[in-house]
Short mmCIF file of C-alpha atoms in Angstrom, two decimals:
data_model
loop_
_atom_site.label_atom_id
_atom_site.label_comp_id
_atom_site.label_asym_id
_atom_site.label_seq_id
_atom_site.Cartn_x
_atom_site.Cartn_y
_atom_site.Cartn_z
CA MET A 1 23.79 -28.76 -16.95
CA GLU A 2 20.00 -28.54 -17.29
CA VAL A 3 18.70 -25.00 -17.63
CA GLU A 4 16.35 -25.46 -14.67
CA GLN A 5 19.35 -26.22 -12.47
CA ILE A 6 21.10 -23.10 -13.80
CA ALA A 7 18.04 -21.02 -12.95
CA LYS A 8 17.78 -22.54 -9.47
CA GLN A 9 21.43 -21.75 -8.81
CA ALA A 10 20.86 -18.18 -9.99
CA ARG A 11 17.91 -17.82 -7.62
CA GLN A 12 19.99 -19.02 -4.65
CA ALA A 13 22.82 -16.70 -5.65
CA SER A 14 20.38 -13.79 -5.90
CA TYR A 15 19.48 -14.13 -2.21
CA ILE A 16 23.14 -13.81 -1.23
CA LEU A 17 23.71 -10.87 -3.57
CA ALA A 18 20.62 -9.06 -2.33
CA ALA A 19 22.05 -9.11 1.21
CA ALA A 20 25.60 -8.14 0.16
CA THR A 21 26.95 -4.81 1.33
CA THR A 22 28.24 -2.13 -1.02
CA GLU A 23 31.76 -2.91 0.17
CA GLU A 24 31.36 -6.59 -0.66
CA LYS A 25 30.02 -5.84 -4.14
CA ASN A 26 32.79 -3.32 -4.85
CA THR A 27 35.39 -5.84 -3.67
CA ALA A 28 33.93 -8.32 -6.16
CA LEU A 29 34.25 -5.77 -8.98
CA THR A 30 37.88 -5.13 -7.98
CA GLU A 31 38.64 -8.86 -8.10
CA ILE A 32 36.92 -9.17 -11.48
CA LEU A 33 39.00 -6.27 -12.82
CA LYS A 34 42.18 -8.01 -11.67
CA GLU A 35 41.10 -11.28 -13.26
CA LEU A 36 40.20 -9.66 -16.59
CA THR A 37 43.51 -7.80 -16.63
CA GLU A 38 45.51 -10.95 -15.91
CA ARG A 39 43.59 -12.96 -18.51
CA LYS A 40 43.73 -10.34 -21.27
CA ARG A 41 45.90 -12.42 -23.60
CA GLU A 42 43.76 -15.50 -23.10
CA ILE A 43 40.52 -13.57 -23.66
CA CYS A 44 41.84 -11.81 -26.78
CA GLU A 45 42.94 -15.17 -28.20
CA ALA A 46 39.38 -16.44 -27.69
CA ASN A 47 38.10 -13.30 -29.40
CA ARG A 48 40.37 -13.89 -32.40
CA LYS A 49 38.94 -17.40 -32.75
CA ASP A 50 35.46 -15.89 -32.92
CA LYS A 51 36.51 -13.27 -35.48
CA GLU A 52 38.25 -15.84 -37.68
CA LYS A 53 35.19 -18.06 -37.63
CA ALA A 54 32.92 -15.09 -38.39
CA GLU A 55 35.02 -14.21 -41.44
CA ALA A 56 35.06 -17.82 -42.62
CA ASP A 57 31.29 -18.00 -42.21
CA LYS A 58 30.93 -14.76 -44.20
CA ILE A 59 28.98 -13.01 -41.43
CA ASP A 60 27.83 -9.50 -42.42
CA ALA A 61 30.32 -6.68 -41.82
CA PRO A 62 28.20 -4.80 -39.21
CA LEU A 63 28.00 -7.96 -37.10
CA ARG A 64 31.72 -8.62 -37.45
CA ASN A 65 32.50 -5.05 -36.40
CA ARG A 66 30.54 -5.52 -33.20
CA LEU A 67 32.49 -8.69 -32.43
CA ASN A 68 35.93 -7.13 -31.95
CA LEU A 69 37.26 -6.98 -28.37
CA GLU A 70 40.90 -6.09 -28.92
CA GLY A 71 42.83 -2.82 -28.71
CA ASP A 72 40.96 0.17 -27.34
CA LYS A 73 37.84 -1.94 -26.92
CA TYR A 74 39.47 -4.01 -24.18
CA GLU A 75 40.76 -0.97 -22.32
CA THR A 76 37.29 0.59 -22.51
CA LEU A 77 35.86 -2.65 -21.12
CA LEU A 78 38.19 -2.44 -18.10
CA ALA A 79 37.49 1.27 -17.61
CA GLY A 80 33.77 0.52 -17.57
CA LEU A 81 34.24 -1.79 -14.60
CA VAL A 82 36.00 0.98 -12.69
CA ASP A 83 33.13 3.35 -13.51
CA VAL A 84 30.51 0.89 -12.25
CA LYS A 85 32.42 0.50 -9.01
CA LYS A 86 32.35 4.29 -8.51
CA ILE A 87 28.60 4.63 -8.98
CA GLU A 88 26.54 5.07 -5.84
CA ASP A 89 24.88 1.81 -4.79
CA PRO A 90 21.12 2.28 -5.26
CA VAL A 91 20.17 -0.68 -3.06
CA GLY A 92 18.72 0.47 0.26
CA ARG A 93 17.90 3.97 -0.96
CA LEU A 94 14.72 5.41 0.53
CA SER A 95 12.04 7.03 -1.60
CA LEU A 96 9.28 7.26 1.01
CA ALA A 97 9.06 7.44 4.81
CA THR A 98 5.69 7.74 6.56
CA LYS A 99 4.69 7.78 10.22
CA LEU A 100 1.46 5.76 10.33
CA ASP A 101 1.15 6.08 14.09
CA ASN A 102 3.40 6.61 17.07
CA GLY A 103 6.00 3.87 16.86
CA LEU A 104 4.66 2.57 13.52
CA ASN A 105 6.72 3.73 10.53
CA LEU A 106 6.60 2.72 6.86
CA TYR A 107 9.58 2.92 4.47
CA ARG A 108 9.89 2.30 0.72
CA VAL A 109 13.36 0.88 0.11
CA ALA A 110 15.14 0.10 -3.18
CA CYS A 111 16.12 -3.55 -3.63
CA PRO A 112 17.35 -5.81 -6.46
CA ILE A 113 14.93 -7.32 -8.96
CA GLY A 114 16.37 -10.81 -8.35
CA VAL A 115 17.37 -12.97 -11.33
CA LEU A 116 17.95 -11.45 -14.76
CA CYS A 117 18.19 -13.32 -18.04
CA ILE A 118 19.92 -11.15 -20.61
CA ILE A 119 20.19 -12.14 -24.25
CA PHE A 120 22.52 -10.22 -26.53
CA GLU A 121 24.11 -10.57 -29.96
CA SER A 122 27.69 -10.13 -31.17
CA ARG A 123 29.24 -7.63 -28.78
CA PRO A 124 31.18 -9.65 -26.18
CA GLU A 125 31.99 -6.56 -24.09
CA ALA A 126 28.26 -6.47 -23.37
CA ALA A 127 28.78 -9.53 -21.15
CA VAL A 128 31.10 -7.50 -18.93
CA GLN A 129 28.86 -4.43 -18.85
CA ILE A 130 25.80 -6.48 -18.00
CA ALA A 131 27.42 -8.72 -15.39
CA SER A 132 29.12 -5.83 -13.59
CA LEU A 133 25.88 -3.86 -13.38
CA ALA A 134 24.04 -6.95 -12.17
CA ILE A 135 26.55 -7.47 -9.37
CA LYS A 136 26.55 -3.81 -8.27
CA SER A 137 22.74 -3.79 -8.19
CA GLY A 138 22.61 -7.09 -6.28
CA ASN A 139 21.08 -9.21 -9.06
CA ALA A 140 22.11 -12.63 -10.29
CA VAL A 141 22.32 -12.89 -14.07
CA ILE A 142 22.10 -15.60 -16.72
CA LEU A 143 23.74 -14.51 -19.97
CA LYS A 144 23.10 -15.77 -23.48
CA GLY A 145 25.42 -14.28 -26.08
CA GLY A 146 25.35 -14.75 -29.82
CA LYS A 147 26.91 -17.92 -31.16
CA GLU A 148 29.38 -15.80 -33.14
CA ALA A 149 30.95 -14.66 -29.82
CA PHE A 150 30.95 -18.10 -28.18
CA TYR A 151 34.64 -18.30 -27.26
CA SER A 152 34.86 -14.66 -26.14
CA ASN A 153 31.82 -14.87 -23.89
CA GLN A 154 32.97 -18.11 -22.30
CA ALA A 155 36.40 -16.67 -21.53
CA LEU A 156 34.88 -13.54 -19.99
CA VAL A 157 32.36 -15.41 -17.82
CA ASP A 158 35.10 -17.81 -16.68
CA ALA A 159 37.00 -14.77 -15.37
CA PHE A 160 33.94 -13.53 -13.46
CA GLN A 161 33.31 -16.94 -11.92
CA ALA A 162 36.94 -17.24 -10.83
CA ALA A 163 36.91 -13.81 -9.18
CA LEU A 164 33.54 -13.75 -7.37
CA PRO A 165 34.33 -16.34 -4.65
CA ARG A 166 37.42 -14.33 -3.64
CA ALA A 167 35.01 -11.59 -2.60
CA GLY A 168 32.75 -14.01 -0.74
CA LEU A 169 30.06 -14.04 -3.43
CA PRO A 170 28.81 -17.12 -5.30
CA ALA A 171 30.32 -17.94 -8.70
CA ASN A 172 26.80 -18.80 -9.86
CA ALA A 173 25.83 -15.14 -9.60
CA VAL A 174 27.00 -14.93 -13.24
CA GLN A 175 26.23 -17.87 -15.53
CA LEU A 176 26.29 -18.43 -19.28
CA VAL A 177 24.14 -20.51 -21.60
CA SER A 178 24.98 -21.03 -25.24
CA THR A 179 22.15 -22.50 -27.31
CA ARG A 180 18.70 -21.49 -28.53
CA GLU A 181 17.35 -24.56 -26.79
CA ASP A 182 18.73 -23.25 -23.51
CA ILE A 183 16.89 -19.98 -23.99
CA ALA A 184 13.66 -21.75 -24.94
CA GLY A 185 13.91 -23.61 -21.63
CA LEU A 186 14.76 -20.54 -19.58
CA LEU A 187 11.85 -18.55 -20.99
CA LYS A 188 9.50 -21.06 -19.32
CA LEU A 189 11.05 -20.65 -15.88
CA ASP A 190 9.13 -17.68 -14.50
CA LYS A 191 9.40 -19.34 -11.07
CA TYR A 192 13.11 -18.51 -10.98
CA ILE A 193 13.68 -15.69 -13.50
CA ASP A 194 12.26 -12.23 -12.81
CA LEU A 195 13.16 -10.20 -15.91
CA VAL A 196 14.34 -10.91 -19.45
CA ILE A 197 16.31 -8.23 -21.30
CA PRO A 198 16.96 -8.99 -24.98
CA ARG A 199 19.44 -6.81 -26.88
CA GLY A 200 19.66 -7.43 -30.58
CA SER A 201 17.65 -7.63 -33.73
CA ASN A 202 13.99 -6.88 -34.17
CA ALA A 203 13.35 -10.57 -34.83
CA LEU A 204 15.12 -11.61 -31.62
CA VAL A 205 13.23 -9.21 -29.36
CA LYS A 206 9.83 -10.01 -30.87
CA HIS A 207 10.52 -13.75 -30.57
CA ILE A 208 11.36 -13.38 -26.88
CA MET A 209 8.26 -11.29 -26.19
CA LYS A 210 6.00 -13.87 -27.85
CA ASN A 211 7.49 -16.88 -26.07
CA THR A 212 7.58 -16.06 -22.37
CA HIS A 213 5.38 -15.03 -19.45
CA ILE A 214 8.39 -13.41 -17.78
CA PRO A 215 8.41 -9.59 -18.01
CA VAL A 216 10.55 -8.38 -20.94
CA MET A 217 12.40 -5.07 -21.06
CA GLY A 218 14.07 -3.98 -24.28
CA HIS A 219 13.73 -2.47 -27.71
CA ALA A 220 12.96 -4.17 -30.99
CA ASP A 221 14.61 -1.65 -33.33
CA GLY A 222 16.93 1.33 -33.32
CA ILE A 223 15.34 3.45 -36.06
CA CYS A 224 16.64 6.85 -34.95
CA SER A 225 16.02 10.08 -36.86
CA VAL A 226 17.71 13.46 -37.13
CA TYR A 227 15.42 16.31 -38.21
CA LEU A 228 16.94 19.46 -39.72
CA ASP A 229 14.51 22.27 -38.97
CA LYS A 230 14.16 25.38 -41.10
CA SER A 231 16.20 27.26 -38.47
CA ALA A 232 19.03 24.71 -38.37
CA ASP A 233 22.60 26.00 -38.19
CA LEU A 234 24.53 24.66 -41.19
CA LEU A 235 27.77 23.73 -39.41
CA LYS A 236 25.97 22.13 -36.49
CA ALA A 237 23.77 20.20 -38.89
CA ILE A 238 26.73 18.79 -40.82
CA ASP A 239 28.64 17.78 -37.70
CA ILE A 240 25.63 16.23 -35.98
CA VAL A 241 24.37 14.24 -38.98
CA VAL A 242 27.84 12.93 -39.87
CA ASP A 243 28.45 11.87 -36.28
CA ALA A 244 24.99 10.33 -35.82
CA LYS A 245 25.32 8.24 -38.98
CA THR A 246 29.02 7.42 -39.32
CA GLN A 247 30.72 7.52 -35.89
CA TYR A 248 29.60 3.90 -35.29
CA PRO A 249 26.90 2.93 -37.79
CA ALA A 250 26.36 -0.55 -36.33
CA ALA A 251 25.05 0.88 -33.03
CA CYS A 252 21.33 0.96 -32.22
CA ASN A 253 21.56 4.72 -31.56
CA ALA A 254 23.01 5.55 -34.99
CA ALA A 255 20.76 7.67 -37.22
CA GLU A 256 18.87 5.70 -39.86
CA THR A 257 16.63 8.50 -41.17
CA LEU A 258 17.39 12.11 -42.09
CA LEU A 259 14.41 14.47 -42.24
CA VAL A 260 14.92 17.89 -43.83
CA HIS A 261 12.58 20.88 -43.78
CA LYS A 262 11.68 21.99 -47.31
CA ASP A 263 12.99 25.53 -46.67
CA VAL A 264 16.58 24.34 -46.18
CA VAL A 265 16.74 21.57 -48.77
CA ASP A 266 18.69 23.72 -51.21
CA SER A 267 21.00 25.34 -48.68
CA ILE A 268 21.85 22.46 -46.33
CA LEU A 269 21.15 19.07 -47.91
CA PRO A 270 23.77 19.20 -50.73
CA LEU A 271 26.54 19.95 -48.23
CA ILE A 272 25.40 17.23 -45.83
CA GLY A 273 25.12 14.81 -48.74
CA GLU A 274 28.68 15.59 -49.76
CA ALA A 275 29.97 15.16 -46.19
CA LEU A 276 28.21 11.82 -45.79
CA ALA A 277 29.27 10.57 -49.22
CA ILE A 278 32.93 11.18 -48.30
CA LYS A 279 32.34 8.76 -45.40
CA GLY A 280 30.90 6.16 -47.77
CA VAL A 281 27.20 6.63 -46.99
CA ILE A 282 24.51 5.46 -49.44
CA PHE A 283 21.22 7.39 -49.63
CA ASN A 284 17.68 6.07 -50.05
CA ALA A 285 15.95 9.33 -50.90
CA ASP A 286 12.45 10.54 -51.63
CA ALA A 287 11.70 12.43 -54.86
CA LEU A 288 12.24 15.89 -53.35
CA SER A 289 15.70 15.11 -51.99
CA GLN A 290 17.23 12.93 -54.72
CA SER A 291 18.49 15.78 -56.89
CA LYS A 292 20.26 17.39 -53.91
CA LEU A 293 22.35 14.33 -53.10
CA PRO A 294 25.36 12.76 -54.90
CA SER A 295 23.76 10.81 -57.75
CA GLU A 296 26.31 7.98 -57.76
CA VAL A 297 25.37 6.92 -54.22
CA THR A 298 21.65 7.81 -54.21
CA LYS A 299 18.78 5.42 -54.80
CA PRO A 300 15.04 6.19 -54.87
CA ALA A 301 13.16 5.37 -51.69
CA GLU A 302 10.87 2.36 -52.03
CA GLY A 303 7.78 3.83 -50.45
CA ASP A 304 7.02 3.93 -46.73
CA SER A 305 8.95 0.72 -46.05
CA THR A 306 12.20 2.63 -46.64
CA TYR A 307 11.65 4.59 -43.44
CA ARG A 308 11.29 1.46 -41.33
CA ASN A 309 14.78 0.24 -42.20
CA GLU A 310 17.41 -0.24 -39.52
CA TYR A 311 20.54 -0.39 -41.70
CA LEU A 312 23.25 -0.67 -39.02
CA ASP A 313 25.61 0.29 -41.82
CA LEU A 314 26.68 3.28 -43.94
CA GLU A 315 23.23 3.78 -45.43
CA ILE A 316 20.46 6.26 -44.58
CA SER A 317 16.90 7.13 -45.57
CA VAL A 318 16.23 10.76 -46.52
CA LYS A 319 12.89 12.57 -46.64
CA VAL A 320 11.84 16.20 -47.12
CA VAL A 321 9.04 17.45 -44.84
CA SER A 322 6.96 20.60 -45.14
CA SER A 323 6.66 21.43 -41.43
CA LEU A 324 7.83 20.65 -37.93
CA GLN A 325 4.56 18.82 -37.26
CA GLU A 326 5.10 16.59 -40.30
CA ALA A 327 8.55 15.70 -38.97
CA ILE A 328 7.09 14.84 -35.55
CA ASP A 329 4.35 12.74 -37.14
CA HIS A 330 6.92 10.89 -39.26
CA VAL A 331 9.13 10.08 -36.28
CA ASN A 332 6.20 8.83 -34.21
CA ASN A 333 4.82 6.72 -37.06
CA PHE A 334 8.01 5.27 -38.57
CA GLY A 335 10.56 5.44 -35.76
CA SER A 336 11.11 2.87 -33.03
CA HIS A 337 10.74 5.24 -30.05
CA HIS A 338 14.45 4.91 -29.31
CA THR A 339 16.23 8.27 -29.81
CA ASP A 340 15.51 11.19 -32.13
CA SER A 341 17.14 14.60 -32.51
CA ILE A 342 16.17 18.02 -33.85
CA VAL A 343 18.74 20.49 -35.15
CA THR A 344 17.42 24.03 -34.84
CA GLU A 345 18.20 27.48 -33.45
CA ASP A 346 14.51 28.03 -32.73
CA GLY A 347 13.90 27.25 -29.06
CA HIS A 348 10.14 27.03 -29.49
CA ALA A 349 10.49 24.48 -32.30
CA ALA A 350 12.94 22.46 -30.23
CA GLU A 351 10.60 22.44 -27.24
CA GLU A 352 7.67 21.33 -29.38
CA PHE A 353 9.71 18.49 -30.89
CA LEU A 354 11.00 17.32 -27.50
CA ARG A 355 7.51 17.44 -26.01
CA LYS A 356 5.64 15.72 -28.83
CA VAL A 357 8.08 13.04 -30.02
CA ASP A 358 7.29 9.81 -28.18
CA SER A 359 10.78 8.36 -27.79
CA ALA A 360 12.96 7.26 -24.91
CA GLY A 361 15.50 9.93 -25.89
CA VAL A 362 14.65 13.28 -27.47
CA PHE A 363 17.64 15.51 -28.23
CA HIS A 364 18.21 19.09 -29.35
CA ASN A 365 21.31 20.06 -31.34
CA CYS A 366 23.27 16.92 -30.53
CA SER A 367 23.94 13.51 -32.01
CA THR A 368 21.71 10.51 -31.34
CA ARG A 369 24.91 8.59 -30.50
CA PHE A 370 24.83 10.16 -27.03
CA ALA A 371 22.00 7.76 -26.11
CA ASP A 372 24.23 5.43 -24.13
CA GLY A 373 24.51 4.45 -20.48
CA TYR A 374 28.22 5.24 -20.30
CA ARG A 375 27.76 8.69 -21.85
CA TYR A 376 24.80 9.38 -19.54
CA GLY A 377 27.07 8.71 -16.57
CA PHE A 378 25.45 5.37 -15.69
CA GLY A 379 28.85 3.62 -15.83
CA ALA A 380 27.51 1.11 -18.36
CA GLU A 381 24.16 -0.22 -19.54
CA VAL A 382 22.45 -3.57 -19.86
CA GLY A 383 20.49 -2.34 -22.85
CA VAL A 384 18.13 0.36 -24.08
CA SER A 385 14.47 0.16 -23.19
CA THR A 386 11.66 1.63 -25.27
CA ASN A 387 9.13 0.39 -22.71
CA ARG A 388 6.99 3.01 -21.02
CA ILE A 389 7.05 1.46 -17.56
CA HIS A 390 9.78 0.73 -15.02
CA ALA A 391 12.80 1.83 -17.08
CA ARG A 392 13.16 3.76 -20.33
CA GLY A 393 16.20 4.65 -22.43
CA PRO A 394 19.67 3.36 -21.52
CA VAL A 395 19.22 1.01 -18.57
CA GLY A 396 21.90 1.28 -15.90
CA LEU A 397 21.78 0.47 -12.20
CA GLU A 398 18.53 2.36 -11.63
CA GLY A 399 16.74 0.16 -14.14
CA LEU A 400 17.82 -3.01 -12.33
CA ILE A 401 16.20 -2.25 -9.01
CA THR A 402 12.68 -2.31 -7.69
CA TYR A 403 11.52 -1.62 -4.15
CA LYS A 404 10.00 -3.22 -1.11
CA TYR A 405 8.05 -1.74 1.80
CA ARG A 406 9.51 -2.06 5.28
CA MET A 407 7.35 -1.41 8.32
CA HIS A 408 8.61 -1.08 11.88
CA GLY A 409 6.11 -1.31 14.76
CA ASN A 410 5.88 -2.19 18.43
CA GLY A 411 3.00 -4.63 18.79
CA HIS A 412 0.67 -2.67 16.51
CA CYS A 413 -2.41 -4.50 15.15
CA VAL A 414 -4.96 -3.47 12.50
CA ALA A 415 -7.87 -4.23 14.87
CA SER A 416 -6.90 -1.16 16.91
CA TYR A 417 -7.86 1.23 14.07
CA GLY A 418 -11.21 2.27 12.62
CA ALA A 419 -14.44 4.01 13.55
CA GLY A 420 -14.44 4.87 17.21
CA LYS A 421 -10.87 3.63 17.58
CA LYS A 422 -7.41 4.99 16.86
CA GLU A 423 -6.80 7.02 13.70
CA TYR A 424 -3.77 6.84 11.43
CA ILE A 425 -1.41 9.82 11.55
CA HIS A 426 0.00 9.46 8.00
CA GLU A 427 2.75 12.02 8.54
CA ASN A 428 5.55 12.34 6.00
CA LEU A 429 8.93 11.82 7.64
CA PRO A 430 12.24 13.30 6.46
CA ILE A 431 13.90 10.85 4.10
CA ASP A 432 17.19 9.83 5.65
CA GLN A 433 19.09 7.91 3.00
CA SER A 434 20.67 5.61 5.57
CA TYR A 435 19.00 2.19 5.59
CA PRO A 436 16.12 2.16 8.12
CA LYS A 437 16.74 0.00 11.17
CA ALA A 438 14.39 -1.77 13.51
CA PRO A 439 13.84 0.31 16.68
CA SER A 440 15.79 -2.14 18.85
CA LEU A 441 18.77 -1.86 16.46
CA ALA A 442 18.70 1.92 16.08
CA ASP A 443 21.87 3.78 16.98
#
């Protein structure tokens, strides 16, 4: 099918989804959950085909790790659907109510964006997270997964398309394309597609941004830092750094840089180095930190470029800083504005770090791995945004809605207002979260 036809179908489906009730959308999610449960064996077989091909093609280990869908991953996938169903529907929520004149009221009401095109690499469970959030928020979605997850993504989208009509929603609300040529075509279709969300490598995101007029929301890198302040607690520091680097090193919220205040280099860094080395971590260290780390797994940093590396593996850059301000400057200059954490018992230092670091997530005494839609209570996420407008950080339902203005009158005309005529009242009304109704339909 031509990509323009796919986009047209998505646009038509978006109109139906935008008008769907919360009950209808939740029924769709229930049917999808049933379908994914019934098709588990079939979907896992498709996933094994992808993994076997990835191994044969000698795809890098971090990418292969992201590809797996079996075992606990599949149960987590199903649980995520249940969580999305439980989340309050943001569509129809009021954020402003104003009485312009007697009988003339203005409301700002949340509504879906429309048609999303979401491009992601490797992780097939992302297809389920994204599609479920799109449905709950009333958006149609066109998915493009990585070629390494071709069979998995197709099996998952087939399940969605089989389930949606049983809930009275169009199967074309969730569609899949599979080639780079498809994406090149879709990026030209700003008539039908309202937002592009790329999740993946720096090269992927930058390519998308350069080749479309459609708004793009996403992040180009996940260069996250953990800074150990001079007042850092040793045990907290060890636990946080080990978790941030090794709990899932292929994730975009894993720590890629460790900054250490010069006053605690001798007391903290050797113990952290030992703890990380046990987990198989390799260090790229500056001159001041090299002697404090296990020599057999430590390499000298290659200048500033070292601190722009997103390893997505058991490897980390290490740098000693002389002050809190130097740490903040380093994060802002070399980081990717994703998520950064300070470990300190000094509340003033923590507050300064959180206030001055320009990232979507700024954490105190906790792992960067918490930067995740599921852990934030969003149910799931379509990606992480480092943009400064619309949505920032893990993007859940709230990031997939916009708003429209509804006005209810009774024959009101602009010509009635002005000098020597009627004046506007402009009175703030209580915000009743029930959807505003036209006066003739009011209860």
